[in-house]
């Protein structure tokens, strides 16, 4: 009985979320009570999420500025308690913003909702270099110290659980330096899983190691593995091997 209780506690981690493109698929992850929140890189939920799963809207980037005000006011009125910032602005193929530019846009479009929701920073990649990854984030948080941000968001793709833990530990330290008590890991996976082959023993072993570690870190308050979709956490209408690991 004691072992069953421990297992139930792990499955019910309030930190665990679903990154999705099709809201109808989230039920496959949420059926066991494994996920408490979800996002879709969008300011609309694009469907109906399962009961008990909180929708978190995102202002992806400049392409979503038009219509943002109406969309976010609808999301907040529907019960959303957080707002996610720009998606990988340090990457040219994603939101593509310099840190100073992003701070200006954040202050204009997201900061006005401070007090109505908790504000999450843009999510950066795990790249290393000048004005990318955590260097970009440090520059942004310095420029946006008055933006009302409550949490910092990061993404990670790499080769091993040890690399993941090292990067996230650095992220936690950076958040602490800027007075932020919450860090969200809103995308993460082994690089080998990005081909859509998430039903592997390697991905399952990776998740079995990093999920309990994140659950034990008080500074990590939410995370979402990439992603709730066929070839990743799902296989058809069922959980893939990695999906089973993510919900167990």
PDB file of N, CA, C and O in Angstrom, residues 53-130:
ATOM      1  N   UNK A  53      -7.131  20.259 -16.294  1.00  0.00           N
ATOM      2  CA  UNK A  53      -5.877  20.635 -16.941  1.00  0.00           C
ATOM      3  C   UNK A  53      -5.931  22.124 -17.277  1.00  0.00           C
ATOM      4  O   UNK A  53      -6.770  22.556 -18.068  1.00  0.00           O
ATOM      5  N   UNK A  54      -5.071  22.903 -16.654  1.00  0.00           N
ATOM      6  CA  UNK A  54      -5.061  24.357 -16.823  1.00  0.00           C
ATOM      7  C   UNK A  54      -4.397  24.744 -18.138  1.00  0.00           C
ATOM      8  O   UNK A  54      -3.296  24.264 -18.452  1.00  0.00           O
ATOM      9  N   UNK A  55      -5.031  25.620 -18.893  1.00  0.00           N
ATOM     10  CA  UNK A  55      -4.428  26.130 -20.130  1.00  0.00           C
ATOM     11  C   UNK A  55      -3.559  27.342 -19.830  1.00  0.00           C
ATOM     12  O   UNK A  55      -3.970  28.264 -19.133  1.00  0.00           O
ATOM     13  N   UNK A  56      -2.338  27.339 -20.381  1.00  0.00           N
ATOM     14  CA  UNK A  56      -1.422  28.469 -20.220  1.00  0.00           C
ATOM     15  C   UNK A  56      -1.162  29.080 -21.597  1.00  0.00           C
ATOM     16  O   UNK A  56      -0.542  28.447 -22.455  1.00  0.00           O
ATOM     17  N   UNK A  57      -1.636  30.292 -21.845  1.00  0.00           N
ATOM     18  CA  UNK A  57      -1.436  30.938 -23.151  1.00  0.00           C
ATOM     19  C   UNK A  57      -0.016  31.456 -23.308  1.00  0.00           C
ATOM     20  O   UNK A  57       0.666  31.761 -22.325  1.00  0.00           O
ATOM     21  N   UNK A  58       0.426  31.553 -24.564  1.00  0.00           N
ATOM     22  CA  UNK A  58       1.749  32.067 -24.894  1.00  0.00           C
ATOM     23  C   UNK A  58       1.638  33.155 -25.962  1.00  0.00           C
ATOM     24  O   UNK A  58       0.869  33.018 -26.921  1.00  0.00           O
ATOM     25  N   UNK A  59       2.426  34.213 -25.798  1.00  0.00           N
ATOM     26  CA  UNK A  59       2.623  35.177 -26.877  1.00  0.00           C
ATOM     27  C   UNK A  59       3.871  34.731 -27.614  1.00  0.00           C
ATOM     28  O   UNK A  59       4.991  35.048 -27.218  1.00  0.00           O
ATOM     29  N   UNK A  60       3.699  33.955 -28.690  1.00  0.00           N
ATOM     30  CA  UNK A  60       4.805  33.257 -29.365  1.00  0.00           C
ATOM     31  C   UNK A  60       5.888  34.226 -29.840  1.00  0.00           C
ATOM     32  O   UNK A  60       7.080  33.984 -29.698  1.00  0.00           O
ATOM     33  N   UNK A  61       5.455  35.324 -30.451  1.00  0.00           N
ATOM     34  CA  UNK A  61       6.409  36.280 -31.011  1.00  0.00           C
ATOM     35  C   UNK A  61       5.670  37.358 -31.774  1.00  0.00           C
ATOM     36  O   UNK A  61       4.445  37.508 -31.649  1.00  0.00           O
ATOM     37  N   UNK A  62       6.408  38.089 -32.590  1.00  0.00           N
ATOM     38  CA  UNK A  62       5.839  39.260 -33.270  1.00  0.00           C
ATOM     39  C   UNK A  62       4.660  38.895 -34.174  1.00  0.00           C
ATOM     40  O   UNK A  62       3.744  39.693 -34.350  1.00  0.00           O
ATOM     41  N   UNK A  63       4.657  37.672 -34.714  1.00  0.00           N
ATOM     42  CA  UNK A  63       3.574  37.295 -35.631  1.00  0.00           C
ATOM     43  C   UNK A  63       2.229  37.194 -34.916  1.00  0.00           C
ATOM     44  O   UNK A  63       1.185  37.111 -35.577  1.00  0.00           O
ATOM     45  N   UNK A  64       2.244  37.200 -33.574  1.00  0.00           N
ATOM     46  CA  UNK A  64       1.000  37.093 -32.813  1.00  0.00           C
ATOM     47  C   UNK A  64       0.604  38.389 -32.121  1.00  0.00           C
ATOM     48  O   UNK A  64      -0.351  38.401 -31.346  1.00  0.00           O
ATOM     49  N   UNK A  65       1.311  39.484 -32.385  1.00  0.00           N
ATOM     50  CA  UNK A  65       0.961  40.740 -31.722  1.00  0.00           C
ATOM     51  C   UNK A  65      -0.459  41.184 -32.082  1.00  0.00           C
ATOM     52  O   UNK A  65      -1.208  41.650 -31.232  1.00  0.00           O
ATOM     53  N   UNK A  66      -0.827  41.017 -33.346  1.00  0.00           N
ATOM     54  CA  UNK A  66      -2.187  41.361 -33.766  1.00  0.00           C
ATOM     55  C   UNK A  66      -3.172  40.364 -33.154  1.00  0.00           C
ATOM     56  O   UNK A  66      -3.034  39.167 -33.312  1.00  0.00           O
ATOM     57  N   UNK A  67      -4.148  40.888 -32.447  1.00  0.00           N
ATOM     58  CA  UNK A  67      -5.135  40.019 -31.826  1.00  0.00           C
ATOM     59  C   UNK A  67      -4.777  39.556 -30.434  1.00  0.00           C
ATOM     60  O   UNK A  67      -5.578  38.877 -29.769  1.00  0.00           O
ATOM     61  N   UNK A  68      -3.571  39.915 -29.971  1.00  0.00           N
ATOM     62  CA  UNK A  68      -3.107  39.441 -28.663  1.00  0.00           C
ATOM     63  C   UNK A  68      -4.012  39.921 -27.529  1.00  0.00           C
ATOM     64  O   UNK A  68      -4.394  39.136 -26.654  1.00  0.00           O
ATOM     65  N   UNK A  69      -4.357  41.187 -27.514  1.00  0.00           N
ATOM     66  CA  UNK A  69      -5.115  41.747 -26.390  1.00  0.00           C
ATOM     67  C   UNK A  69      -6.442  41.013 -26.207  1.00  0.00           C
ATOM     68  O   UNK A  69      -6.785  40.583 -25.095  1.00  0.00           O
ATOM     69  N   UNK A  70      -7.197  40.843 -27.283  1.00  0.00           N
ATOM     70  CA  UNK A  70      -8.485  40.144 -27.176  1.00  0.00           C
ATOM     71  C   UNK A  70      -8.291  38.697 -26.735  1.00  0.00           C
ATOM     72  O   UNK A  70      -9.046  38.183 -25.903  1.00  0.00           O
ATOM     73  N   UNK A  71      -7.260  38.038 -27.282  1.00  0.00           N
ATOM     74  CA  UNK A  71      -7.028  36.626 -26.962  1.00  0.00           C
ATOM     75  C   UNK A  71      -6.645  36.436 -25.504  1.00  0.00           C
ATOM     76  O   UNK A  71      -7.159  35.538 -24.819  1.00  0.00           O
ATOM     77  N   UNK A  72      -5.724  37.278 -25.012  1.00  0.00           N
ATOM     78  CA  UNK A  72      -5.258  37.063 -23.637  1.00  0.00           C
ATOM     79  C   UNK A  72      -6.344  37.428 -22.635  1.00  0.00           C
ATOM     80  O   UNK A  72      -6.477  36.780 -21.592  1.00  0.00           O
ATOM     81  N   UNK A  73      -7.157  38.440 -22.950  1.00  0.00           N
ATOM     82  CA  UNK A  73      -8.246  38.780 -22.026  1.00  0.00           C
ATOM     83  C   UNK A  73      -9.272  37.652 -21.955  1.00  0.00           C
ATOM     84  O   UNK A  73      -9.822  37.367 -20.886  1.00  0.00           O
ATOM     85  N   UNK A  74      -9.493  36.972 -23.080  1.00  0.00           N
ATOM     86  CA  UNK A  74     -10.384  35.809 -23.084  1.00  0.00           C
ATOM     87  C   UNK A  74      -9.800  34.677 -22.252  1.00  0.00           C
ATOM     88  O   UNK A  74     -10.501  34.037 -21.456  1.00  0.00           O
ATOM     89  N   UNK A  75      -8.491  34.413 -22.417  1.00  0.00           N
ATOM     90  CA  UNK A  75      -7.841  33.340 -21.666  1.00  0.00           C
ATOM     91  C   UNK A  75      -7.867  33.621 -20.168  1.00  0.00           C
ATOM     92  O   UNK A  75      -8.170  32.723 -19.357  1.00  0.00           O
ATOM     93  N   UNK A  76      -7.590  34.864 -19.790  1.00  0.00           N
ATOM     94  CA  UNK A  76      -7.593  35.212 -18.372  1.00  0.00           C
ATOM     95  C   UNK A  76      -8.995  35.093 -17.783  1.00  0.00           C
ATOM     96  O   UNK A  76      -9.178  34.613 -16.665  1.00  0.00           O
ATOM     97  N   UNK A  77      -9.993  35.500 -18.556  1.00  0.00           N
ATOM     98  CA  UNK A  77     -11.379  35.395 -18.098  1.00  0.00           C
ATOM     99  C   UNK A  77     -11.810  33.936 -17.954  1.00  0.00           C
ATOM    100  O   UNK A  77     -12.718  33.622 -17.171  1.00  0.00           O
ATOM    101  N   UNK A  78     -11.146  33.052 -18.707  1.00  0.00           N
ATOM    102  CA  UNK A  78     -11.469  31.622 -18.665  1.00  0.00           C
ATOM    103  C   UNK A  78     -10.709  30.898 -17.563  1.00  0.00           C
ATOM    104  O   UNK A  78     -10.853  29.682 -17.404  1.00  0.00           O
ATOM    105  N   UNK A  79      -9.858  31.619 -16.842  1.00  0.00           N
ATOM    106  CA  UNK A  79      -9.191  31.021 -15.685  1.00  0.00           C
ATOM    107  C   UNK A  79      -7.700  30.812 -15.809  1.00  0.00           C
ATOM    108  O   UNK A  79      -7.080  30.268 -14.882  1.00  0.00           O
ATOM    109  N   UNK A  80      -7.078  31.203 -16.907  1.00  0.00           N
ATOM    110  CA  UNK A  80      -5.626  31.052 -17.023  1.00  0.00           C
ATOM    111  C   UNK A  80      -4.939  31.922 -15.986  1.00  0.00           C
ATOM    112  O   UNK A  80      -5.285  33.096 -15.812  1.00  0.00           O
ATOM    113  N   UNK A  81      -3.960  31.352 -15.295  1.00  0.00           N
ATOM    114  CA  UNK A  81      -3.308  32.049 -14.188  1.00  0.00           C
ATOM    115  C   UNK A  81      -1.872  32.453 -14.514  1.00  0.00           C
ATOM    116  O   UNK A  81      -1.224  33.129 -13.718  1.00  0.00           O
ATOM    117  N   UNK A  82      -1.374  32.038 -15.681  1.00  0.00           N
ATOM    118  CA  UNK A  82      -0.006  32.349 -16.104  1.00  0.00           C
ATOM    119  C   UNK A  82      -0.014  32.787 -17.564  1.00  0.00           C
ATOM    120  O   UNK A  82      -0.898  32.405 -18.333  1.00  0.00           O
ATOM    121  N   UNK A  83       0.991  33.550 -17.939  1.00  0.00           N
ATOM    122  CA  UNK A  83       1.219  33.909 -19.342  1.00  0.00           C
ATOM    123  C   UNK A  83       2.661  33.568 -19.689  1.00  0.00           C
ATOM    124  O   UNK A  83       3.594  34.009 -19.009  1.00  0.00           O
ATOM    125  N   UNK A  84       2.838  32.793 -20.752  1.00  0.00           N
ATOM    126  CA  UNK A  84       4.176  32.453 -21.235  1.00  0.00           C
ATOM    127  C   UNK A  84       4.675  33.505 -22.223  1.00  0.00           C
ATOM    128  O   UNK A  84       3.913  33.996 -23.067  1.00  0.00           O
ATOM    129  N   UNK A  85       5.968  33.828 -22.131  1.00  0.00           N
ATOM    130  CA  UNK A  85       6.584  34.775 -23.048  1.00  0.00           C
ATOM    131  C   UNK A  85       6.991  34.128 -24.360  1.00  0.00           C
ATOM    132  O   UNK A  85       6.607  32.994 -24.678  1.00  0.00           O
ATOM    133  N   UNK A  86       7.801  34.817 -25.123  1.00  0.00           N
ATOM    134  CA  UNK A  86       8.142  34.455 -26.499  1.00  0.00           C
ATOM    135  C   UNK A  86       8.849  33.095 -26.596  1.00  0.00           C
ATOM    136  O   UNK A  86       9.558  32.674 -25.687  1.00  0.00           O
ATOM    137  N   UNK A  87       8.645  32.424 -27.728  1.00  0.00           N
ATOM    138  CA  UNK A  87       9.203  31.093 -27.930  1.00  0.00           C
ATOM    139  C   UNK A  87      10.570  31.134 -28.616  1.00  0.00           C
ATOM    140  O   UNK A  87      10.682  31.516 -29.777  1.00  0.00           O
ATOM    141  N   UNK A  88      11.607  30.759 -27.870  1.00  0.00           N
ATOM    142  CA  UNK A  88      12.978  30.682 -28.389  1.00  0.00           C
ATOM    143  C   UNK A  88      13.371  31.931 -29.192  1.00  0.00           C
ATOM    144  O   UNK A  88      13.756  31.843 -30.357  1.00  0.00           O
ATOM    145  N   UNK A  89      13.287  33.102 -28.572  1.00  0.00           N
ATOM    146  CA  UNK A  89      13.663  34.327 -29.277  1.00  0.00           C
ATOM    147  C   UNK A  89      15.146  34.383 -29.621  1.00  0.00           C
ATOM    148  O   UNK A  89      15.553  35.182 -30.468  1.00  0.00           O
ATOM    149  N   UNK A  90      15.940  33.533 -28.984  1.00  0.00           N
ATOM    150  CA  UNK A  90      17.380  33.489 -29.279  1.00  0.00           C
ATOM    151  C   UNK A  90      17.700  32.634 -30.495  1.00  0.00           C
ATOM    152  O   UNK A  90      18.869  32.464 -30.839  1.00  0.00           O
ATOM    153  N   UNK A  91      16.670  32.124 -31.174  1.00  0.00           N
ATOM    154  CA  UNK A  91      16.859  31.266 -32.340  1.00  0.00           C
ATOM    155  C   UNK A  91      16.241  31.925 -33.569  1.00  0.00           C
ATOM    156  O   UNK A  91      15.068  32.311 -33.554  1.00  0.00           O
ATOM    157  N   UNK A  92      17.018  32.030 -34.642  1.00  0.00           N
ATOM    158  CA  UNK A  92      16.576  32.747 -35.843  1.00  0.00           C
ATOM    159  C   UNK A  92      15.331  32.121 -36.470  1.00  0.00           C
ATOM    160  O   UNK A  92      14.510  32.820 -37.061  1.00  0.00           O
ATOM    161  N   UNK A  93      15.177  30.807 -36.337  1.00  0.00           N
ATOM    162  CA  UNK A  93      14.035  30.129 -36.955  1.00  0.00           C
ATOM    163  C   UNK A  93      12.773  30.171 -36.094  1.00  0.00           C
ATOM    164  O   UNK A  93      11.715  29.699 -36.511  1.00  0.00           O
ATOM    165  N   UNK A  94      12.875  30.745 -34.886  1.00  0.00           N
ATOM    166  CA  UNK A  94      11.719  30.839 -34.004  1.00  0.00           C
ATOM    167  C   UNK A  94      11.344  32.313 -33.810  1.00  0.00           C
ATOM    168  O   UNK A  94      11.191  33.015 -34.795  1.00  0.00           O
ATOM    169  N   UNK A  95      11.204  32.812 -32.586  1.00  0.00           N
ATOM    170  CA  UNK A  95      10.712  34.181 -32.406  1.00  0.00           C
ATOM    171  C   UNK A  95      11.734  35.238 -32.808  1.00  0.00           C
ATOM    172  O   UNK A  95      11.363  36.386 -33.069  1.00  0.00           O
ATOM    173  N   UNK A  96      13.020  34.887 -32.831  1.00  0.00           N
ATOM    174  CA  UNK A  96      14.079  35.726 -33.419  1.00  0.00           C
ATOM    175  C   UNK A  96      14.059  37.179 -32.944  1.00  0.00           C
ATOM    176  O   UNK A  96      13.718  38.086 -33.690  1.00  0.00           O
ATOM    177  N   UNK A  97      14.441  37.369 -31.683  1.00  0.00           N
ATOM    178  CA  UNK A  97      14.551  38.717 -31.120  1.00  0.00           C
ATOM    179  C   UNK A  97      15.846  38.825 -30.328  1.00  0.00           C
ATOM    180  O   UNK A  97      16.216  37.888 -29.603  1.00  0.00           O
ATOM    181  N   UNK A  98      16.514  39.959 -30.434  1.00  0.00           N
ATOM    182  CA  UNK A  98      17.600  40.239 -29.520  1.00  0.00           C
ATOM    183  C   UNK A  98      17.037  40.434 -28.129  1.00  0.00           C
ATOM    184  O   UNK A  98      15.845  40.734 -27.959  1.00  0.00           O
ATOM    185  N   UNK A  99      17.859  40.285 -27.109  1.00  0.00           N
ATOM    186  CA  UNK A  99      17.361  40.376 -25.744  1.00  0.00           C
ATOM    187  C   UNK A  99      16.794  41.752 -25.420  1.00  0.00           C
ATOM    188  O   UNK A  99      15.767  41.862 -24.737  1.00  0.00           O
ATOM    189  N   UNK A 100      17.424  42.820 -25.910  1.00  0.00           N
ATOM    190  CA  UNK A 100      16.923  44.168 -25.638  1.00  0.00           C
ATOM    191  C   UNK A 100      15.595  44.409 -26.348  1.00  0.00           C
ATOM    192  O   UNK A 100      14.665  45.004 -25.781  1.00  0.00           O
ATOM    193  N   UNK A 101      15.482  43.954 -27.586  1.00  0.00           N
ATOM    194  CA  UNK A 101      14.232  44.087 -28.343  1.00  0.00           C
ATOM    195  C   UNK A 101      13.115  43.313 -27.653  1.00  0.00           C
ATOM    196  O   UNK A 101      11.984  43.803 -27.516  1.00  0.00           O
ATOM    197  N   UNK A 102      13.441  42.102 -27.201  1.00  0.00           N
ATOM    198  CA  UNK A 102      12.440  41.277 -26.527  1.00  0.00           C
ATOM    199  C   UNK A 102      11.963  41.931 -25.240  1.00  0.00           C
ATOM    200  O   UNK A 102      10.771  41.881 -24.909  1.00  0.00           O
ATOM    201  N   UNK A 103      12.881  42.567 -24.507  1.00  0.00           N
ATOM    202  CA  UNK A 103      12.497  43.250 -23.268  1.00  0.00           C
ATOM    203  C   UNK A 103      11.508  44.370 -23.558  1.00  0.00           C
ATOM    204  O   UNK A 103      10.527  44.567 -22.824  1.00  0.00           O
ATOM    205  N   UNK A 104      11.746  45.101 -24.630  1.00  0.00           N
ATOM    206  CA  UNK A 104      10.851  46.189 -25.009  1.00  0.00           C
ATOM    207  C   UNK A 104       9.466  45.666 -25.373  1.00  0.00           C
ATOM    208  O   UNK A 104       8.438  46.204 -24.914  1.00  0.00           O
ATOM    209  N   UNK A 105       9.421  44.601 -26.182  1.00  0.00           N
ATOM    210  CA  UNK A 105       8.142  44.019 -26.571  1.00  0.00           C
ATOM    211  C   UNK A 105       7.416  43.401 -25.373  1.00  0.00           C
ATOM    212  O   UNK A 105       6.197  43.494 -25.241  1.00  0.00           O
ATOM    213  N   UNK A 106       8.177  42.736 -24.507  1.00  0.00           N
ATOM    214  CA  UNK A 106       7.584  42.104 -23.323  1.00  0.00           C
ATOM    215  C   UNK A 106       6.910  43.160 -22.453  1.00  0.00           C
ATOM    216  O   UNK A 106       5.775  42.984 -21.992  1.00  0.00           O
ATOM    217  N   UNK A 107       7.619  44.252 -22.245  1.00  0.00           N
ATOM    218  CA  UNK A 107       7.097  45.334 -21.422  1.00  0.00           C
ATOM    219  C   UNK A 107       5.812  45.926 -22.033  1.00  0.00           C
ATOM    220  O   UNK A 107       4.890  46.319 -21.316  1.00  0.00           O
ATOM    221  N   UNK A 108       5.761  45.945 -23.363  1.00  0.00           N
ATOM    222  CA  UNK A 108       4.601  46.516 -24.045  1.00  0.00           C
ATOM    223  C   UNK A 108       3.399  45.579 -24.043  1.00  0.00           C
ATOM    224  O   UNK A 108       2.266  46.016 -23.806  1.00  0.00           O
ATOM    225  N   UNK A 109       3.635  44.288 -24.305  1.00  0.00           N
ATOM    226  CA  UNK A 109       2.524  43.371 -24.557  1.00  0.00           C
ATOM    227  C   UNK A 109       2.152  42.464 -23.385  1.00  0.00           C
ATOM    228  O   UNK A 109       1.009  41.998 -23.298  1.00  0.00           O
ATOM    229  N   UNK A 110       3.108  42.170 -22.496  1.00  0.00           N
ATOM    230  CA  UNK A 110       2.833  41.195 -21.437  1.00  0.00           C
ATOM    231  C   UNK A 110       2.794  41.828 -20.052  1.00  0.00           C
ATOM    232  O   UNK A 110       1.915  41.506 -19.242  1.00  0.00           O
ATOM    233  N   UNK A 111       3.705  42.740 -19.769  1.00  0.00           N
ATOM    234  CA  UNK A 111       3.759  43.374 -18.451  1.00  0.00           C
ATOM    235  C   UNK A 111       2.436  44.002 -18.018  1.00  0.00           C
ATOM    236  O   UNK A 111       2.105  43.954 -16.817  1.00  0.00           O
ATOM    237  N   UNK A 112       1.636  44.571 -18.923  1.00  0.00           N
ATOM    238  CA  UNK A 112       0.361  45.161 -18.472  1.00  0.00           C
ATOM    239  C   UNK A 112      -0.560  44.182 -17.743  1.00  0.00           C
ATOM    240  O   UNK A 112      -1.477  44.612 -17.037  1.00  0.00           O
ATOM    241  N   UNK A 113      -0.318  42.869 -17.879  1.00  0.00           N
ATOM    242  CA  UNK A 113      -1.179  41.879 -17.233  1.00  0.00           C
ATOM    243  C   UNK A 113      -0.607  41.387 -15.912  1.00  0.00           C
ATOM    244  O   UNK A 113      -1.167  40.483 -15.287  1.00  0.00           O
ATOM    245  N   UNK A 114       0.484  41.987 -15.462  1.00  0.00           N
ATOM    246  CA  UNK A 114       1.017  41.682 -14.134  1.00  0.00           C
ATOM    247  C   UNK A 114      -0.035  42.030 -13.096  1.00  0.00           C
ATOM    248  O   UNK A 114      -0.623  43.113 -13.116  1.00  0.00           O
ATOM    249  N   UNK A 115      -0.290  41.112 -12.198  1.00  0.00           N
ATOM    250  CA  UNK A 115      -1.358  41.322 -11.219  1.00  0.00           C
ATOM    251  C   UNK A 115      -2.604  40.550 -11.576  1.00  0.00           C
ATOM    252  O   UNK A 115      -3.350  40.115 -10.693  1.00  0.00           O
ATOM    253  N   UNK A 116      -2.825  40.356 -12.890  1.00  0.00           N
ATOM    254  CA  UNK A 116      -3.945  39.518 -13.338  1.00  0.00           C
ATOM    255  C   UNK A 116      -3.499  38.072 -13.536  1.00  0.00           C
ATOM    256  O   UNK A 116      -4.313  37.148 -13.489  1.00  0.00           O
ATOM    257  N   UNK A 117      -2.202  37.893 -13.784  1.00  0.00           N
ATOM    258  CA  UNK A 117      -1.626  36.561 -13.964  1.00  0.00           C
ATOM    259  C   UNK A 117      -0.158  36.627 -13.584  1.00  0.00           C
ATOM    260  O   UNK A 117       0.434  37.710 -13.529  1.00  0.00           O
ATOM    261  N   UNK A 118       0.441  35.473 -13.321  1.00  0.00           N
ATOM    262  CA  UNK A 118       1.882  35.418 -13.121  1.00  0.00           C
ATOM    263  C   UNK A 118       2.546  35.378 -14.494  1.00  0.00           C
ATOM    264  O   UNK A 118       2.097  34.646 -15.388  1.00  0.00           O
ATOM    265  N   UNK A 119       3.581  36.168 -14.655  1.00  0.00           N
ATOM    266  CA  UNK A 119       4.231  36.309 -15.952  1.00  0.00           C
ATOM    267  C   UNK A 119       5.493  35.463 -16.018  1.00  0.00           C
ATOM    268  O   UNK A 119       6.343  35.526 -15.131  1.00  0.00           O
ATOM    269  N   UNK A 120       5.609  34.692 -17.104  1.00  0.00           N
ATOM    270  CA  UNK A 120       6.769  33.827 -17.330  1.00  0.00           C
ATOM    271  C   UNK A 120       7.625  34.450 -18.421  1.00  0.00           C
ATOM    272  O   UNK A 120       7.103  34.986 -19.408  1.00  0.00           O
ATOM    273  N   UNK A 121       8.919  34.379 -18.269  1.00  0.00           N
ATOM    274  CA  UNK A 121       9.843  34.951 -19.245  1.00  0.00           C
ATOM    275  C   UNK A 121       9.724  34.258 -20.597  1.00  0.00           C
ATOM    276  O   UNK A 121       9.117  33.183 -20.702  1.00  0.00           O
ATOM    277  N   UNK A 122      10.334  34.818 -21.642  1.00  0.00           N
ATOM    278  CA  UNK A 122      10.515  34.046 -22.872  1.00  0.00           C
ATOM    279  C   UNK A 122      11.268  32.747 -22.561  1.00  0.00           C
ATOM    280  O   UNK A 122      11.999  32.672 -21.567  1.00  0.00           O
ATOM    281  N   UNK A 123      11.085  31.736 -23.384  1.00  0.00           N
ATOM    282  CA  UNK A 123      11.780  30.455 -23.212  1.00  0.00           C
ATOM    283  C   UNK A 123      12.967  30.399 -24.164  1.00  0.00           C
ATOM    284  O   UNK A 123      12.789  30.479 -25.382  1.00  0.00           O
ATOM    285  N   UNK A 124      14.167  30.277 -23.605  1.00  0.00           N
ATOM    286  CA  UNK A 124      15.369  30.231 -24.434  1.00  0.00           C
ATOM    287  C   UNK A 124      15.819  28.797 -24.675  1.00  0.00           C
ATOM    288  O   UNK A 124      15.444  27.873 -23.959  1.00  0.00           O
ATOM    289  N   UNK A 125      16.650  28.634 -25.702  1.00  0.00           N
ATOM    290  CA  UNK A 125      17.251  27.344 -25.999  1.00  0.00           C
ATOM    291  C   UNK A 125      18.411  27.080 -25.037  1.00  0.00           C
ATOM    292  O   UNK A 125      18.808  27.945 -24.261  1.00  0.00           O
ATOM    293  N   UNK A 126      18.969  25.887 -25.134  1.00  0.00           N
ATOM    294  CA  UNK A 126      20.150  25.547 -24.332  1.00  0.00           C
ATOM    295  C   UNK A 126      21.438  25.824 -25.095  1.00  0.00           C
ATOM    296  O   UNK A 126      22.506  25.308 -24.737  1.00  0.00           O
ATOM    297  N   UNK A 127      21.373  26.667 -26.124  1.00  0.00           N
ATOM    298  CA  UNK A 127      22.566  27.051 -26.881  1.00  0.00           C
ATOM    299  C   UNK A 127      23.535  27.819 -25.984  1.00  0.00           C
ATOM    300  O   UNK A 127      23.132  28.434 -24.998  1.00  0.00           O
ATOM    301  N   UNK A 128      24.802  27.789 -26.348  1.00  0.00           N
ATOM    302  CA  UNK A 128      25.807  28.559 -25.615  1.00  0.00           C
ATOM    303  C   UNK A 128      26.455  29.556 -26.561  1.00  0.00           C
ATOM    304  O   UNK A 128      26.656  29.274 -27.737  1.00  0.00           O
ATOM    305  N   UNK A 129      26.777  30.744 -26.028  1.00  0.00           N
ATOM    306  CA  UNK A 129      27.383  31.788 -26.840  1.00  0.00           C
ATOM    307  C   UNK A 129      26.857  33.144 -26.444  1.00  0.00           C
ATOM    308  O   UNK A 129      26.120  33.285 -25.467  1.00  0.00           O
ATOM    309  N   UNK A 130      27.215  34.155 -27.221  1.00  0.00           N
ATOM    310  CA  UNK A 130      26.820  35.524 -26.928  1.00  0.00           C
ATOM    311  C   UNK A 130      25.373  35.780 -27.332  1.00  0.00           C
ATOM    312  O   UNK A 130      24.996  35.538 -28.474  1.00  0.00           O
TER     313      UNK A 130
END
